[in-house]
Amino acid sequence: MLAKLTFSLLNVFPMPNRLVLGRVVRHLKNQMARYFFGSCAKNSNLRPKLKLRHPKNIHIGKRSSIGDNARIIATAPVHIGDDVLMAPDVVILTDTHCINGKEKILDSGTTRKPVFIGNDVWIGTRVTILAGAEIPDGCIVAAGAVVPAKKYPPYSVIGGVPAKVIKQER
């Protein structure tokens, strides 16, 4: 409980890494995150104003950065690999509504699907990653893309609504 409170307080402050105070805030924030995330590497970078739900399901790799104002709703596991760069305002969702023929959507319920983000991935500003998405190693996701529940080839550039491969073997 104290770790969550401390993380919440530190989550408000900007973190200029060039200043000693910014590095101290980053270190303290990562230490607190390790207590209530599923896993969080010591040298990850959790930028200010994150909005997190079910953080026990969030796993963040080494040297990965989650941008300002990111929102992660992790009712199912979210695995973020090593060396991932995530720009501001990224949204990751692990819940999706079920559609059962002509049954009312409101009555159909929801289903949970995990999200996997590989190593060495760059996710642009305001990308939305939907439940069940798998972004493999080396991918670049263009700003504003909506990534549905599908697999993409490694080392590709993806973008659009819905996201599709723009270029392979970057």
PDB file of N, CA, C and O in Angstrom, residues 7-37:
ATOM      1  N   PHE A   7       4.496   5.612  -5.284  1.00  0.00           N
ATOM      2  CA  PHE A   7       4.541   5.621  -6.752  1.00  0.00           C
ATOM      3  C   PHE A   7       3.585   6.676  -7.302  1.00  0.00           C
ATOM      4  O   PHE A   7       3.935   7.439  -8.204  1.00  0.00           O
ATOM      5  N   SER A   8       2.380   6.738  -6.751  1.00  0.00           N
ATOM      6  CA  SER A   8       1.388   7.710  -7.221  1.00  0.00           C
ATOM      7  C   SER A   8       1.871   9.140  -7.037  1.00  0.00           C
ATOM      8  O   SER A   8       1.671   9.992  -7.906  1.00  0.00           O
ATOM      9  N   LEU A   9       2.508   9.405  -5.918  1.00  0.00           N
ATOM     10  CA  LEU A   9       3.043  10.757  -5.670  1.00  0.00           C
ATOM     11  C   LEU A   9       4.191  11.072  -6.626  1.00  0.00           C
ATOM     12  O   LEU A   9       4.250  12.164  -7.202  1.00  0.00           O
ATOM     13  N   LEU A  10       5.098  10.127  -6.830  1.00  0.00           N
ATOM     14  CA  LEU A  10       6.226  10.343  -7.729  1.00  0.00           C
ATOM     15  C   LEU A  10       5.785  10.407  -9.195  1.00  0.00           C
ATOM     16  O   LEU A  10       6.461  11.003 -10.024  1.00  0.00           O
ATOM     17  N   ASN A  11       4.644   9.793  -9.502  1.00  0.00           N
ATOM     18  CA  ASN A  11       4.125   9.752 -10.863  1.00  0.00           C
ATOM     19  C   ASN A  11       3.686  11.131 -11.361  1.00  0.00           C
ATOM     20  O   ASN A  11       3.524  11.341 -12.551  1.00  0.00           O
ATOM     21  N   VAL A  12       3.523  12.081 -10.462  1.00  0.00           N
ATOM     22  CA  VAL A  12       3.075  13.428 -10.818  1.00  0.00           C
ATOM     23  C   VAL A  12       4.239  14.298 -11.294  1.00  0.00           C
ATOM     24  O   VAL A  12       4.071  15.166 -12.140  1.00  0.00           O
ATOM     25  N   PHE A  13       5.426  14.042 -10.772  1.00  0.00           N
ATOM     26  CA  PHE A  13       6.572  14.911 -11.047  1.00  0.00           C
ATOM     27  C   PHE A  13       7.224  14.626 -12.397  1.00  0.00           C
ATOM     28  O   PHE A  13       7.395  13.468 -12.762  1.00  0.00           O
ATOM     29  N   PRO A  14       7.625  15.684 -13.123  1.00  0.00           N
ATOM     30  CA  PRO A  14       8.429  15.463 -14.334  1.00  0.00           C
ATOM     31  C   PRO A  14       9.793  14.913 -13.938  1.00  0.00           C
ATOM     32  O   PRO A  14      10.235  15.082 -12.805  1.00  0.00           O
ATOM     33  N   MET A  15      10.468  14.246 -14.879  1.00  0.00           N
ATOM     34  CA  MET A  15      11.735  13.601 -14.567  1.00  0.00           C
ATOM     35  C   MET A  15      12.818  14.025 -15.541  1.00  0.00           C
ATOM     36  O   MET A  15      13.154  13.280 -16.456  1.00  0.00           O
ATOM     37  N   PRO A  16      13.384  15.203 -15.385  1.00  0.00           N
ATOM     38  CA  PRO A  16      14.492  15.582 -16.267  1.00  0.00           C
ATOM     39  C   PRO A  16      15.730  14.754 -15.922  1.00  0.00           C
ATOM     40  O   PRO A  16      16.331  14.945 -14.880  1.00  0.00           O
ATOM     41  N   ASN A  17      16.085  13.798 -16.790  1.00  0.00           N
ATOM     42  CA  ASN A  17      17.177  12.867 -16.503  1.00  0.00           C
ATOM     43  C   ASN A  17      18.540  13.530 -16.419  1.00  0.00           C
ATOM     44  O   ASN A  17      19.475  12.956 -15.893  1.00  0.00           O
ATOM     45  N   ARG A  18      18.669  14.731 -16.971  1.00  0.00           N
ATOM     46  CA  ARG A  18      19.973  15.401 -16.908  1.00  0.00           C
ATOM     47  C   ARG A  18      20.279  15.926 -15.513  1.00  0.00           C
ATOM     48  O   ARG A  18      21.423  16.180 -15.182  1.00  0.00           O
ATOM     49  N   LEU A  19      19.235  16.112 -14.717  1.00  0.00           N
ATOM     50  CA  LEU A  19      19.423  16.608 -13.359  1.00  0.00           C
ATOM     51  C   LEU A  19      19.458  15.433 -12.384  1.00  0.00           C
ATOM     52  O   LEU A  19      18.777  14.425 -12.575  1.00  0.00           O
ATOM     53  N   VAL A  20      20.226  15.586 -11.334  1.00  0.00           N
ATOM     54  CA  VAL A  20      20.351  14.530 -10.326  1.00  0.00           C
ATOM     55  C   VAL A  20      18.992  14.227  -9.715  1.00  0.00           C
ATOM     56  O   VAL A  20      18.641  13.057  -9.530  1.00  0.00           O
ATOM     57  N   LEU A  21      18.196  15.246  -9.436  1.00  0.00           N
ATOM     58  CA  LEU A  21      16.885  15.031  -8.828  1.00  0.00           C
ATOM     59  C   LEU A  21      15.999  14.165  -9.726  1.00  0.00           C
ATOM     60  O   LEU A  21      15.295  13.278  -9.243  1.00  0.00           O
ATOM     61  N   GLY A  22      16.042  14.386 -11.032  1.00  0.00           N
ATOM     62  CA  GLY A  22      15.261  13.579 -11.969  1.00  0.00           C
ATOM     63  C   GLY A  22      15.666  12.118 -11.926  1.00  0.00           C
ATOM     64  O   GLY A  22      14.822  11.220 -11.962  1.00  0.00           O
ATOM     65  N   ARG A  23      16.965  11.855 -11.845  1.00  0.00           N
ATOM     66  CA  ARG A  23      17.441  10.474 -11.776  1.00  0.00           C
ATOM     67  C   ARG A  23      17.040   9.824 -10.454  1.00  0.00           C
ATOM     68  O   ARG A  23      16.705   8.637 -10.410  1.00  0.00           O
ATOM     69  N   VAL A  24      17.035  10.601  -9.379  1.00  0.00           N
ATOM     70  CA  VAL A  24      16.628  10.080  -8.065  1.00  0.00           C
ATOM     71  C   VAL A  24      15.139   9.731  -8.090  1.00  0.00           C
ATOM     72  O   VAL A  24      14.730   8.666  -7.622  1.00  0.00           O
ATOM     73  N   VAL A  25      14.312  10.615  -8.642  1.00  0.00           N
ATOM     74  CA  VAL A  25      12.872  10.356  -8.731  1.00  0.00           C
ATOM     75  C   VAL A  25      12.627   9.101  -9.561  1.00  0.00           C
ATOM     76  O   VAL A  25      11.831   8.236  -9.192  1.00  0.00           O
ATOM     77  N   ARG A  26      13.332   8.967 -10.689  1.00  0.00           N
ATOM     78  CA  ARG A  26      13.186   7.793 -11.557  1.00  0.00           C
ATOM     79  C   ARG A  26      13.552   6.516 -10.798  1.00  0.00           C
ATOM     80  O   ARG A  26      12.842   5.515 -10.865  1.00  0.00           O
ATOM     81  N   HIS A  27      14.663   6.552 -10.074  1.00  0.00           N
ATOM     82  CA  HIS A  27      15.105   5.383  -9.317  1.00  0.00           C
ATOM     83  C   HIS A  27      14.075   5.008  -8.247  1.00  0.00           C
ATOM     84  O   HIS A  27      13.716   3.824  -8.112  1.00  0.00           O
ATOM     85  N   LEU A  28      13.589   5.986  -7.487  1.00  0.00           N
ATOM     86  CA  LEU A  28      12.600   5.704  -6.444  1.00  0.00           C
ATOM     87  C   LEU A  28      11.305   5.149  -7.035  1.00  0.00           C
ATOM     88  O   LEU A  28      10.714   4.215  -6.498  1.00  0.00           O
ATOM     89  N   LYS A  29      10.883   5.737  -8.141  1.00  0.00           N
ATOM     90  CA  LYS A  29       9.651   5.294  -8.798  1.00  0.00           C
ATOM     91  C   LYS A  29       9.782   3.835  -9.265  1.00  0.00           C
ATOM     92  O   LYS A  29       8.874   3.030  -9.072  1.00  0.00           O
ATOM     93  N   ASN A  30      10.926   3.482  -9.839  1.00  0.00           N
ATOM     94  CA  ASN A  30      11.154   2.100 -10.276  1.00  0.00           C
ATOM     95  C   ASN A  30      11.191   1.146  -9.090  1.00  0.00           C
ATOM     96  O   ASN A  30      10.686   0.029  -9.174  1.00  0.00           O
ATOM     97  N   GLN A  31      11.800   1.571  -8.002  1.00  0.00           N
ATOM     98  CA  GLN A  31      11.847   0.727  -6.801  1.00  0.00           C
ATOM     99  C   GLN A  31      10.435   0.445  -6.302  1.00  0.00           C
ATOM    100  O   GLN A  31      10.117  -0.681  -5.939  1.00  0.00           O
ATOM    101  N   MET A  32       9.585   1.465  -6.269  1.00  0.00           N
ATOM    102  CA  MET A  32       8.213   1.284  -5.801  1.00  0.00           C
ATOM    103  C   MET A  32       7.428   0.393  -6.769  1.00  0.00           C
ATOM    104  O   MET A  32       6.642  -0.449  -6.353  1.00  0.00           O
ATOM    105  N   ALA A  33       7.635   0.582  -8.083  1.00  0.00           N
ATOM    106  CA  ALA A  33       6.914  -0.202  -9.092  1.00  0.00           C
ATOM    107  C   ALA A  33       7.225  -1.692  -8.953  1.00  0.00           C
ATOM    108  O   ALA A  33       6.359  -2.532  -9.208  1.00  0.00           O
ATOM    109  N   ARG A  34       8.414  -2.031  -8.547  1.00  0.00           N
ATOM    110  CA  ARG A  34       8.806  -3.441  -8.432  1.00  0.00           C
ATOM    111  C   ARG A  34       7.979  -4.178  -7.376  1.00  0.00           C
ATOM    112  O   ARG A  34       7.864  -5.387  -7.408  1.00  0.00           O
ATOM    113  N   TYR A  35       7.362  -3.425  -6.448  1.00  0.00           N
ATOM    114  CA  TYR A  35       6.550  -4.052  -5.410  1.00  0.00           C
ATOM    115  C   TYR A  35       5.152  -4.410  -5.884  1.00  0.00           C
ATOM    116  O   TYR A  35       4.539  -5.324  -5.350  1.00  0.00           O
ATOM    117  N   PHE A  36       4.604  -3.680  -6.847  1.00  0.00           N
ATOM    118  CA  PHE A  36       3.228  -3.971  -7.227  1.00  0.00           C
ATOM    119  C   PHE A  36       3.018  -4.262  -8.714  1.00  0.00           C
ATOM    120  O   PHE A  36       1.913  -4.579  -9.123  1.00  0.00           O
ATOM    121  N   PHE A  37       4.055  -4.179  -9.538  1.00  0.00           N
ATOM    122  CA  PHE A  37       3.974  -4.665 -10.917  1.00  0.00           C
ATOM    123  C   PHE A  37       4.220  -6.176 -10.886  1.00  0.00           C
ATOM    124  O   PHE A  37       4.804  -6.690  -9.938  1.00  0.00           O
TER     125      PHE A  37
END
